[in-house]
N, CA, C and O atoms as a DFTB+ gen file, in Angstrom:
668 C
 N C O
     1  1     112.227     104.607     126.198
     2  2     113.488     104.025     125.778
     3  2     114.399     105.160     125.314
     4  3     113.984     105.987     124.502
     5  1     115.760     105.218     125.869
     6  2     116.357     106.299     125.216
     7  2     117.270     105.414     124.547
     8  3     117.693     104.284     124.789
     9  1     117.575     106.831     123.013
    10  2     118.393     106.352     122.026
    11  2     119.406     105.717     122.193
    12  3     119.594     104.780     121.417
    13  1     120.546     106.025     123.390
    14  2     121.676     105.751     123.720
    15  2     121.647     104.003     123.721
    16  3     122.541     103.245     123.344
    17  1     120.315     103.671     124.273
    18  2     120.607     102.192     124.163
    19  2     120.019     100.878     122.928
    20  3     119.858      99.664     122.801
    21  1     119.881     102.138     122.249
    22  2     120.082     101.773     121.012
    23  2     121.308     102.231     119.566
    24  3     121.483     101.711     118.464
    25  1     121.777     103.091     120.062
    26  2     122.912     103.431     119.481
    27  2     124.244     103.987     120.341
    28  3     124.056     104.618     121.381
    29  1     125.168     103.802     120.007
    30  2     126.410     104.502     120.256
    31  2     126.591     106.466     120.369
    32  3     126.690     107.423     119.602
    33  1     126.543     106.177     121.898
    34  2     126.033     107.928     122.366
    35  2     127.216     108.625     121.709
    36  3     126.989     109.652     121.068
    37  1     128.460     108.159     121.811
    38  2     129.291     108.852     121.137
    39  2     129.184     109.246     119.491
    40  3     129.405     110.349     118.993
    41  1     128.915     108.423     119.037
    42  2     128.576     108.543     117.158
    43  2     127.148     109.486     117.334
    44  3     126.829     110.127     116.333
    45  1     126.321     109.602     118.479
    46  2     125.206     110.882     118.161
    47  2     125.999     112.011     118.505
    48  3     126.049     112.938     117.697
    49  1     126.632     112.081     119.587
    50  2     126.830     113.215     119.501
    51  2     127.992     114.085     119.041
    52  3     128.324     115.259     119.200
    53  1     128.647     112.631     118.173
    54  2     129.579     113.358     116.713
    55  2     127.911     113.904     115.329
    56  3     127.586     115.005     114.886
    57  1     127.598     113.171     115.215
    58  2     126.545     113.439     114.127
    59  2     126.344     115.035     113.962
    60  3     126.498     115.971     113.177
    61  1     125.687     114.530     115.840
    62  2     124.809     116.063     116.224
    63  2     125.811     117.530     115.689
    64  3     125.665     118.444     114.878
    65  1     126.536     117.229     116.377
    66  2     128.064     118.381     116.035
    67  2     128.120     118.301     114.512
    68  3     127.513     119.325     114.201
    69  1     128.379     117.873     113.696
    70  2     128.309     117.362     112.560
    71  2     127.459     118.341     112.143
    72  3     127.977     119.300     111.571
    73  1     126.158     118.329     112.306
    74  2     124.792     118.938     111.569
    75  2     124.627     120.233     112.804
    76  3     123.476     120.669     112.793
    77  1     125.528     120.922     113.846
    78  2     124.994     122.125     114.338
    79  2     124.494     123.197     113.426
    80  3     123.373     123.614     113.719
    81  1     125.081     123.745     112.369
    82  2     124.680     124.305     111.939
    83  2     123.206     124.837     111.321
    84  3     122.971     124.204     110.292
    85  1     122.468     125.506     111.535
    86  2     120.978     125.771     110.631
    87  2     121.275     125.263     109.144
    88  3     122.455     125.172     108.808
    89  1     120.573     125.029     108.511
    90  2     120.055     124.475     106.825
    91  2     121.466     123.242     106.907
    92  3     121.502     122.633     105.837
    93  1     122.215     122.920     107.569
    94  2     123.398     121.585     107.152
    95  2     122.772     120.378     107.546
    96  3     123.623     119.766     108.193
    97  1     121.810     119.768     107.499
    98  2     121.322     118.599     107.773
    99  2     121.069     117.276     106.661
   100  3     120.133     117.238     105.862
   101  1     121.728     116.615     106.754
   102  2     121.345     115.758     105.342
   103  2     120.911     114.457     106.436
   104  3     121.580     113.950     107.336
   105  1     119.802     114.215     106.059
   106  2     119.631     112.748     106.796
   107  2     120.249     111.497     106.595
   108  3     120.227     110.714     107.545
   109  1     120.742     111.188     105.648
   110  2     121.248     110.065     104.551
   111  2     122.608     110.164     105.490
   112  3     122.929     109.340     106.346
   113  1     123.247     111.224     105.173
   114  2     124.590     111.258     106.129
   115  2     124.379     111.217     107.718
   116  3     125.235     110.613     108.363
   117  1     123.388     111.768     108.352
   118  2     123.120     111.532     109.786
   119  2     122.826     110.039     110.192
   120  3     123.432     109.539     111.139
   121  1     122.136     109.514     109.659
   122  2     121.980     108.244     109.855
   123  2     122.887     107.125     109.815
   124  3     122.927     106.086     110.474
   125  1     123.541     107.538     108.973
   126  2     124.748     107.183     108.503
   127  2     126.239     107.313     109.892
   128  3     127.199     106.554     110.026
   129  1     125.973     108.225     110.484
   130  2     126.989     109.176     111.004
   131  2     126.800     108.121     112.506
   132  3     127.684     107.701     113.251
   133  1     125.464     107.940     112.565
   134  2     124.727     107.635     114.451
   135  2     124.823     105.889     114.512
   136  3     124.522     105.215     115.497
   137  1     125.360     105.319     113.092
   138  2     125.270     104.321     112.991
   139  2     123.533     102.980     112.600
   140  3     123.196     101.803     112.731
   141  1     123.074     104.164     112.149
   142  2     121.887     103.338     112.337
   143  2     121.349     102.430     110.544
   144  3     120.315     102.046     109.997
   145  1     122.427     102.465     110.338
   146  2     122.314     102.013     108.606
   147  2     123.139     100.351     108.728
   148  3     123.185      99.419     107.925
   149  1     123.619     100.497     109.872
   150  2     124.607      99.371     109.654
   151  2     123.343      98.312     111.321
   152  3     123.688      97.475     112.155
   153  1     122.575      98.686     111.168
   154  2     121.317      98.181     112.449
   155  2     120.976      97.339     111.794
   156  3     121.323      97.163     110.626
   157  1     119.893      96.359     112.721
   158  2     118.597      95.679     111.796
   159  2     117.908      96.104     112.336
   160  3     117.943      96.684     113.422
   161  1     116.563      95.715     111.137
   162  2     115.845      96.503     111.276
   163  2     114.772      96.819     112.296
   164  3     114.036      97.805     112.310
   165  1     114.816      95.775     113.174
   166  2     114.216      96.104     114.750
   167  2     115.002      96.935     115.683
   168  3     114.537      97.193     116.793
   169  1     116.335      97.439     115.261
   170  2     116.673      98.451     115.707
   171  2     116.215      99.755     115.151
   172  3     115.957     100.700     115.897
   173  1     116.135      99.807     114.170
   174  2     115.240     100.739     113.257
   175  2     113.963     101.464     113.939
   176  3     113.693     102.577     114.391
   177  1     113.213      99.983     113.730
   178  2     112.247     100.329     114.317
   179  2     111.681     100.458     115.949
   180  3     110.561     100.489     116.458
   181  1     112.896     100.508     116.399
   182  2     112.927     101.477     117.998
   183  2     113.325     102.602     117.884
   184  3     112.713     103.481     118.491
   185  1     114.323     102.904     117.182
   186  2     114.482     104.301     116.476
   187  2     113.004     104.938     116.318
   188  3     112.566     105.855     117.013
   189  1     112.292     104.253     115.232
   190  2     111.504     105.259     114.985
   191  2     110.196     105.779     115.854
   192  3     109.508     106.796     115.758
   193  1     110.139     104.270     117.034
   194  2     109.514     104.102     118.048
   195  2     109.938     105.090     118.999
   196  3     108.925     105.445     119.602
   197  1     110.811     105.624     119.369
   198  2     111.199     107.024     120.020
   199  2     111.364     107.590     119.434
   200  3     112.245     108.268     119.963
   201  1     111.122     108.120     118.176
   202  2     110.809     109.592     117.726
   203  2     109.230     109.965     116.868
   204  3     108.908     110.890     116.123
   205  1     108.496     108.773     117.388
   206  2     106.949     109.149     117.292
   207  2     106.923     109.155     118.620
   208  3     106.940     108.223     119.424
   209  1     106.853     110.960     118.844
   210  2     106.316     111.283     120.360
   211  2     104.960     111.062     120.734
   212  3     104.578     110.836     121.882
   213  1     104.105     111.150     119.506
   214  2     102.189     110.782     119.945
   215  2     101.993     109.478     119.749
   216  3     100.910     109.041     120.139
   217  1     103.039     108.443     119.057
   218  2     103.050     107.083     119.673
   219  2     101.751     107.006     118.369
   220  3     100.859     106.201     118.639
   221  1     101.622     107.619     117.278
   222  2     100.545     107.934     116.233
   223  2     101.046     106.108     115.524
   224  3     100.126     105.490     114.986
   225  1     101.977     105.650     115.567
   226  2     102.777     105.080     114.257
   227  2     103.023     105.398     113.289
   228  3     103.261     104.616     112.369
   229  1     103.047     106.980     113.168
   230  2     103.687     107.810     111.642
   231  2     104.458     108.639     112.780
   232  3     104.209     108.634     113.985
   233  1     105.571     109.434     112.021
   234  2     106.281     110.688     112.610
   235  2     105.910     111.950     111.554
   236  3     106.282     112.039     110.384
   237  1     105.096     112.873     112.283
   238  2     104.247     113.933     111.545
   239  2     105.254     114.780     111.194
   240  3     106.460     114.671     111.419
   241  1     104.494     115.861     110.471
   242  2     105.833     117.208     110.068
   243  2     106.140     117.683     111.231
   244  3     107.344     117.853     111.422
   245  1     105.462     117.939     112.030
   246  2     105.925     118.497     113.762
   247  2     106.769     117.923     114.454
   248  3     107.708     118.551     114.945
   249  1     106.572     116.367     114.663
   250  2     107.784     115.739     114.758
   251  2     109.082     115.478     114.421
   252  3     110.001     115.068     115.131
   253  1     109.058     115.755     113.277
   254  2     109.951     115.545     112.134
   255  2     111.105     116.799     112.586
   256  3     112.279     116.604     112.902
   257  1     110.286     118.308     112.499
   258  2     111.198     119.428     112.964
   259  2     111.765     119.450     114.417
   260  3     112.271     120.440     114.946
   261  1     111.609     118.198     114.999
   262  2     112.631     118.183     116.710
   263  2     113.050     117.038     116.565
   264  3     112.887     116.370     117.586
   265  1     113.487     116.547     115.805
   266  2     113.848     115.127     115.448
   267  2     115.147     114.899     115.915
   268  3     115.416     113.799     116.400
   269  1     116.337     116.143     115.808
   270  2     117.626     115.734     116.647
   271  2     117.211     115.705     118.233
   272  3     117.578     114.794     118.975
   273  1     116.529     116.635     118.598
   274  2     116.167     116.147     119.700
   275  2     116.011     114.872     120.193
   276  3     116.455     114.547     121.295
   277  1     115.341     114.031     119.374
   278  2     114.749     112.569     119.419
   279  2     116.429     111.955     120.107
   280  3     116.459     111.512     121.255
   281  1     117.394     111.996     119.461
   282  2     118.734     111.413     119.448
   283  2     119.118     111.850     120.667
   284  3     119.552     110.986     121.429
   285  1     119.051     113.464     121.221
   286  2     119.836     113.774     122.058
   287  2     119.015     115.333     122.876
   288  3     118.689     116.254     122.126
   289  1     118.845     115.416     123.907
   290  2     118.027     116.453     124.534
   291  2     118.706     117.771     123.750
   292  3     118.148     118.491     122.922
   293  1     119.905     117.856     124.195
   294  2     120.631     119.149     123.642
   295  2     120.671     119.280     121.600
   296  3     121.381     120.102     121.021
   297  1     120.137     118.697     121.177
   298  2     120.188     118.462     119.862
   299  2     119.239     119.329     119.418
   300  3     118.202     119.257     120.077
   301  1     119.218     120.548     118.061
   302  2     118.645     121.233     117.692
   303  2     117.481     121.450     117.340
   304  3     116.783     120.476     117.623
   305  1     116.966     122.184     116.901
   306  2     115.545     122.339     115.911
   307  2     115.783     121.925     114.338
   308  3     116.596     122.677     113.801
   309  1     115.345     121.068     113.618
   310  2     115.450     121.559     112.337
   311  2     114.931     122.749     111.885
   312  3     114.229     123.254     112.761
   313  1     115.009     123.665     110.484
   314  2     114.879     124.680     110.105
   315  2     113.206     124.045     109.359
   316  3     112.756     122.902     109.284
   317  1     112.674     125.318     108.929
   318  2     111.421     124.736     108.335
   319  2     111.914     124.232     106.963
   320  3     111.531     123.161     106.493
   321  1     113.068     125.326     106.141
   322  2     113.968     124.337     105.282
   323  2     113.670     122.974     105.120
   324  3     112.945     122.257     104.430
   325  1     114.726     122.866     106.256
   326  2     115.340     120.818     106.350
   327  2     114.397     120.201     106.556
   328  3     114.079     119.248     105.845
   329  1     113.635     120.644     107.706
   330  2     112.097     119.532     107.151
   331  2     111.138     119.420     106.521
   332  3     110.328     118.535     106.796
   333  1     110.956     120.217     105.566
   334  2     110.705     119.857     104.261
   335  2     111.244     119.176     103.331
   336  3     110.586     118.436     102.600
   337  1     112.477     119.334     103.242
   338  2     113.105     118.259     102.323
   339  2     113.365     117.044     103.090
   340  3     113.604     116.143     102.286
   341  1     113.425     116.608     104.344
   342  2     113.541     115.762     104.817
   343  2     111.762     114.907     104.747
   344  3     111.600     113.698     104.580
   345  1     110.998     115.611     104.868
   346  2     109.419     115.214     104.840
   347  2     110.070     114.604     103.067
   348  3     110.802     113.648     102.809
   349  1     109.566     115.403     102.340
   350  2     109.613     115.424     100.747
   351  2     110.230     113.921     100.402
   352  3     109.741     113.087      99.640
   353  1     111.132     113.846     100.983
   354  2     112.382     112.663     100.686
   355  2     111.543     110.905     101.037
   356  3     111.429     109.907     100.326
   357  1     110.916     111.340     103.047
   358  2     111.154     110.205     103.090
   359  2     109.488     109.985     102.917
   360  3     109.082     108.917     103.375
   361  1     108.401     110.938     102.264
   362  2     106.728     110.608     102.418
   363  2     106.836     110.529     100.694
   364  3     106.774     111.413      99.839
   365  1     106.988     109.342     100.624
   366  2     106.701     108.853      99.409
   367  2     105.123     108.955      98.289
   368  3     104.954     108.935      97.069
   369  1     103.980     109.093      99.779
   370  2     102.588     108.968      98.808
   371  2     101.644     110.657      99.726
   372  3     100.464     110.918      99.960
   373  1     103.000     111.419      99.984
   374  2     102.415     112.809     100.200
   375  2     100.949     113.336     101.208
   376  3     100.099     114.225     101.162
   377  1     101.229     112.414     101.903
   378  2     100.089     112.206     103.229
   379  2     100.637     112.912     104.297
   380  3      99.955     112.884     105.322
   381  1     101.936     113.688     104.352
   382  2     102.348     114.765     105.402
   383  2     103.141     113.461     106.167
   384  3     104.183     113.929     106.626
   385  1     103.058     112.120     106.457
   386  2     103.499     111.366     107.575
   387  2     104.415     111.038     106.919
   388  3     104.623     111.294     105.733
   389  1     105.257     110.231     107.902
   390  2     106.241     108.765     107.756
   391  2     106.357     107.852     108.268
   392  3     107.174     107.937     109.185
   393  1     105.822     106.709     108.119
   394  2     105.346     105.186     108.298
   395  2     106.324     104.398     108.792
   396  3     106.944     103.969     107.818
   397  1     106.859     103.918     109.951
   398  2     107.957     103.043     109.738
   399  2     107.613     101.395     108.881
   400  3     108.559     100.648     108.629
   401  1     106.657     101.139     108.637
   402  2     105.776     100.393     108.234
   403  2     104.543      99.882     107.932
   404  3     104.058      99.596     109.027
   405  1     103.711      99.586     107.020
   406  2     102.109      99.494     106.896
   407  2     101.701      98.846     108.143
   408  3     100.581      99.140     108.561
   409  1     102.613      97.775     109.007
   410  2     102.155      96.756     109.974
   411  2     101.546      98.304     111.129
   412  3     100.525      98.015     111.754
   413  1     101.882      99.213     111.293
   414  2     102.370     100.377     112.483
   415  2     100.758     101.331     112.263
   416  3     100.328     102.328     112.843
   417  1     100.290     100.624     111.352
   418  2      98.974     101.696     111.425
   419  2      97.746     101.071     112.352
   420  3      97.577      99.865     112.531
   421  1      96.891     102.174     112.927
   422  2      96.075     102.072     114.057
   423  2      95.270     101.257     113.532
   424  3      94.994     100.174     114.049
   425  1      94.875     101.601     112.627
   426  2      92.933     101.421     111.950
   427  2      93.830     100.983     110.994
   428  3      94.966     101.437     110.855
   429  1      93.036      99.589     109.951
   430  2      93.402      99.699     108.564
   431  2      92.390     100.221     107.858
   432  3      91.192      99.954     107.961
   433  1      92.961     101.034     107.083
   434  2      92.668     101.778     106.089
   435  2      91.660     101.365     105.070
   436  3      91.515     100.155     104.894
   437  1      90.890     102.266     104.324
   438  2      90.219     101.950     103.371
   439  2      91.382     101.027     101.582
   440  3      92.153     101.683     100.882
   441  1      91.266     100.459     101.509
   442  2      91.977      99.418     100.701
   443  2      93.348      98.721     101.113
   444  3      94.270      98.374     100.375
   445  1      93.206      98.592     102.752
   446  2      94.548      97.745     102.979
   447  2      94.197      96.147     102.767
   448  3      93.252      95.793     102.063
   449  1      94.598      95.720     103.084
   450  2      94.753      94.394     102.772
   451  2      94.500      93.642     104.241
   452  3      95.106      93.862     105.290
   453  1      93.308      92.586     103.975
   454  2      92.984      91.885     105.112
   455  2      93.244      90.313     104.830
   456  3      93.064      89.850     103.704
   457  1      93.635      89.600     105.807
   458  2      93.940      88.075     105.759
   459  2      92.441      87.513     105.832
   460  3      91.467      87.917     106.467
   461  1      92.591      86.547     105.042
   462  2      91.659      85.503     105.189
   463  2      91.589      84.299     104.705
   464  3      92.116      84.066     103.618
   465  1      90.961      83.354     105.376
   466  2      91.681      81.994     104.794
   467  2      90.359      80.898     104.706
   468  3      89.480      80.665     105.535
   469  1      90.631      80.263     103.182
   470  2      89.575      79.762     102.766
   471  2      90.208      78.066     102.084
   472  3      90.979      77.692     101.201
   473  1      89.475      77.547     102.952
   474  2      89.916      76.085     103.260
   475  2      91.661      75.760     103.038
   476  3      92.246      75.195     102.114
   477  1      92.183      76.397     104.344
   478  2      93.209      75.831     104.522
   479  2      94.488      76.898     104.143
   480  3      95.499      77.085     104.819
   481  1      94.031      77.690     102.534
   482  2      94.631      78.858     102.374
   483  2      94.845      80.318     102.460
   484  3      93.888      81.017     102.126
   485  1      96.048      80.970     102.890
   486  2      95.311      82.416     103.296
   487  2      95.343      83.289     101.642
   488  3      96.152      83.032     100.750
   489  1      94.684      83.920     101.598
   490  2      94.513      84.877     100.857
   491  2      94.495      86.352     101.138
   492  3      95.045      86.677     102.190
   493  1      94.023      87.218     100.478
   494  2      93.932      88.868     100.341
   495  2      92.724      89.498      99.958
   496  3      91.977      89.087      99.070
   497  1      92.640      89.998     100.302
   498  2      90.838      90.924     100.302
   499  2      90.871      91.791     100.195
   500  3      91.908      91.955     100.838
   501  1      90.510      93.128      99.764
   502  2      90.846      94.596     100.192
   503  2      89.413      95.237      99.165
   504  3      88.982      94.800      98.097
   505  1      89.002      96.282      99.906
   506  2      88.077      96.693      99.591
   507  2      88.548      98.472      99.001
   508  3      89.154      99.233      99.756
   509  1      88.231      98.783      97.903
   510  2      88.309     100.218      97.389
   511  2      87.074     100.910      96.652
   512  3      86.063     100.373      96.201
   513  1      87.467     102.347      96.660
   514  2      86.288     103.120      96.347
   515  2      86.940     103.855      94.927
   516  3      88.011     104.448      94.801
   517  1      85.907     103.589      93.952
   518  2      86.605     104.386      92.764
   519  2      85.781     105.468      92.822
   520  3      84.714     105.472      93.436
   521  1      86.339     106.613      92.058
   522  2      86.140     107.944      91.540
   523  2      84.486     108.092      91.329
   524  3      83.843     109.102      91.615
   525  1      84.047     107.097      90.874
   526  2      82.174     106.932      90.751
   527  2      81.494     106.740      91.852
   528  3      80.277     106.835      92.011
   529  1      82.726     106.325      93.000
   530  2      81.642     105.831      94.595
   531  2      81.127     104.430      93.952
   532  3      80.055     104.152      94.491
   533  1      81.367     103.793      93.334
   534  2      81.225     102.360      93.407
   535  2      82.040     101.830      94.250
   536  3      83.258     101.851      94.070
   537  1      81.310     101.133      95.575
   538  2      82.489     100.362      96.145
   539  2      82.512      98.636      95.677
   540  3      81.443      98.112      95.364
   541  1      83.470      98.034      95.664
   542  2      83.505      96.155      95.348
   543  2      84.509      95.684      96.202
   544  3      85.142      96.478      96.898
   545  1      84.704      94.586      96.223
   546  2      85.783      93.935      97.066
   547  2      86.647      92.689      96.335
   548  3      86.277      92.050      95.350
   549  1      87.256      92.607      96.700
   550  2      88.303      91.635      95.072
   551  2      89.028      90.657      96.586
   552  3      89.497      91.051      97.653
   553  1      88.807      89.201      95.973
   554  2      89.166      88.299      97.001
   555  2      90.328      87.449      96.222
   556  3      90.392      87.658      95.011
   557  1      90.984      86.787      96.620
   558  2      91.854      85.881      95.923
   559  2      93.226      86.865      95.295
   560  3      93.199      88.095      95.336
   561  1      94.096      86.270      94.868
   562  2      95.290      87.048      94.160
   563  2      95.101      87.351      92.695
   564  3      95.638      86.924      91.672
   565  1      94.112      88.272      92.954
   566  2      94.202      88.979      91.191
   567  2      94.377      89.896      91.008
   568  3      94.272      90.715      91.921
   569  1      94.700      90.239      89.879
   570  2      95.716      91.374      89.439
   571  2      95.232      92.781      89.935
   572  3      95.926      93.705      89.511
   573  1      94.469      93.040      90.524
   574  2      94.304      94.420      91.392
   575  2      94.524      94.306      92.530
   576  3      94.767      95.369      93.101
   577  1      94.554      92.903      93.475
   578  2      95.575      92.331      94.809
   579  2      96.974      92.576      94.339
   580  3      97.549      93.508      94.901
   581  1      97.742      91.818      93.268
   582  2      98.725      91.532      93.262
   583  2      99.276      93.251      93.262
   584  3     100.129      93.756      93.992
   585  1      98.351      93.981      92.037
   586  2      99.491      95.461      92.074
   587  2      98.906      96.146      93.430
   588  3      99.419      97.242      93.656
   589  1      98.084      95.784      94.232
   590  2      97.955      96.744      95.253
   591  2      98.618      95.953      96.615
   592  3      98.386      96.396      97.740
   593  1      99.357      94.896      96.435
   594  2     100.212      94.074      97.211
   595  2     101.501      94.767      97.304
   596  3     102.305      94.916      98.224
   597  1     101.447      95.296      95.589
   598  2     103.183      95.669      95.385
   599  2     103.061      97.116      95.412
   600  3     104.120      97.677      95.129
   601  1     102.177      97.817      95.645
   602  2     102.108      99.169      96.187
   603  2     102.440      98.966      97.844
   604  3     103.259      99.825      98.174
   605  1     102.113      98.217      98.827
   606  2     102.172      98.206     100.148
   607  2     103.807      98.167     100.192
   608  3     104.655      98.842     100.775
   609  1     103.840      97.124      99.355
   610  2     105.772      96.714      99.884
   611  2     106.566      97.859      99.518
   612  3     107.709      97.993      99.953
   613  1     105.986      98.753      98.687
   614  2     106.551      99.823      98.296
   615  2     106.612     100.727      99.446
   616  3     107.737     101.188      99.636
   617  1     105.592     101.149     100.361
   618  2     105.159     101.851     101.262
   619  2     105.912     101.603     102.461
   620  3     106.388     102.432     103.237
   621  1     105.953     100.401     102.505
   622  2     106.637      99.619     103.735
   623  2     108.118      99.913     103.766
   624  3     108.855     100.192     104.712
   625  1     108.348      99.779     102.502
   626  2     110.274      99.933     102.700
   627  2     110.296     101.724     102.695
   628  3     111.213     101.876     101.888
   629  1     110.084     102.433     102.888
   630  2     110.373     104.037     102.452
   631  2     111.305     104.672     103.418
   632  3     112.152     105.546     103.233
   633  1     110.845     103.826     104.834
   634  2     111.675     104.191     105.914
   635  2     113.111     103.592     105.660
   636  3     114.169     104.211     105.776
   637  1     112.939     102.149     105.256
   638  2     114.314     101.570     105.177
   639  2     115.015     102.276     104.070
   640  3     116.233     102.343     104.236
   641  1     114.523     102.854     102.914
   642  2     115.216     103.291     101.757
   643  2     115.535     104.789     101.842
   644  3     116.108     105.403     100.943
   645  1     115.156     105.277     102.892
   646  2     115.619     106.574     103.535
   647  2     116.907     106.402     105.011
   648  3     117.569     107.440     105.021
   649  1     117.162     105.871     105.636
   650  2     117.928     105.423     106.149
   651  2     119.042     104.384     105.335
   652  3     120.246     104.632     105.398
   653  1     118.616     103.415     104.706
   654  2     119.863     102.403     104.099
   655  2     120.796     103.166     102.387
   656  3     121.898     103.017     101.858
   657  1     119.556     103.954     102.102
   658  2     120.218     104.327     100.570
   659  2     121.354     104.866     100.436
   660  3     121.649     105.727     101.265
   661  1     122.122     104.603      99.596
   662  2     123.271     104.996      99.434
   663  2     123.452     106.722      99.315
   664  3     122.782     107.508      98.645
   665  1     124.480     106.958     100.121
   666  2     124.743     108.493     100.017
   667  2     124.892     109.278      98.571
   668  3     125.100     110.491      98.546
């Protein structure tokens, strides 16, 4: 899928011009610039669907540094600079990636959250390992579901709150 038919080729390649320069890259304003703040968010997430080149469902630090590319062939390198602060900004729990969403991961993870439904209702399950190597599993909505519910939604929006946040 190329970007163009998801955004306005002209507003990339004002952006792009915009950010030629080495170290001038602000993402907040690029995104801003290509139109992709004023999207929903399944446009978003084709965005981010063409610029995970390994199709991983994260966009790695490697990715991250050809990322105007993603927008436009002729579009630059970032500096090792800018993608670092661009990593820094939008990897909220410091795992090197960026998630367009928890739904986007291959494998779930050791304490994600699994559906299950027990007469009639669904519930939450998730299994974790503490610091002792005790492992347990916690079923129903209790208070180590509920705050590890509201850690996911946290995780989930990082992409949107890096693209939508105010300049």
């Amino acid at each position: 899928m190329a970007m163009s038919s998801i955004l306005n080729t002209d507003d990339i390649k004002k952006a792009l011009h915009a950010f030629a320069a080495a170290d001038s890259f602000d993402h907040k304003k690029f995104f801003e610039m290509v139109g992709l703040k004023a999207k929903p968010f399944d446009d978003v997430r084709k965005v981010f669907t063409v610029l995970d080149a390994d199709n991983s469902g994260f966009i790695e630090e490697e990715e991250l540094k050809y990322v105007l590319k993603g927008f436009a062939k002729d579009g630059r390198d970032l500096t090792d600079k800018e993608t670092q602060k661009f990593l820094k900004a939008a990897d909220k729990d410091g795992d090197g990636k960026i998630g367009v969403d928890g739904k986007r991961q291959r494998q779930r993870p050791l304490g994600s959250p699994k559906q299950t439904t027990h007469n009639g209702r669904q519930s939450l399950s998730h299994t974790h390992t503490h610091t002792h190597t005790n492992t347990h599993t916690h079923t129903g909505y209790t208070n180590c579901n509920i705050s590890f519910i509201k850690s996911m939604r946290f995780q989930t929006t990082v992409l949107r709150q890096i693209i939508f946040s105010p300049i």
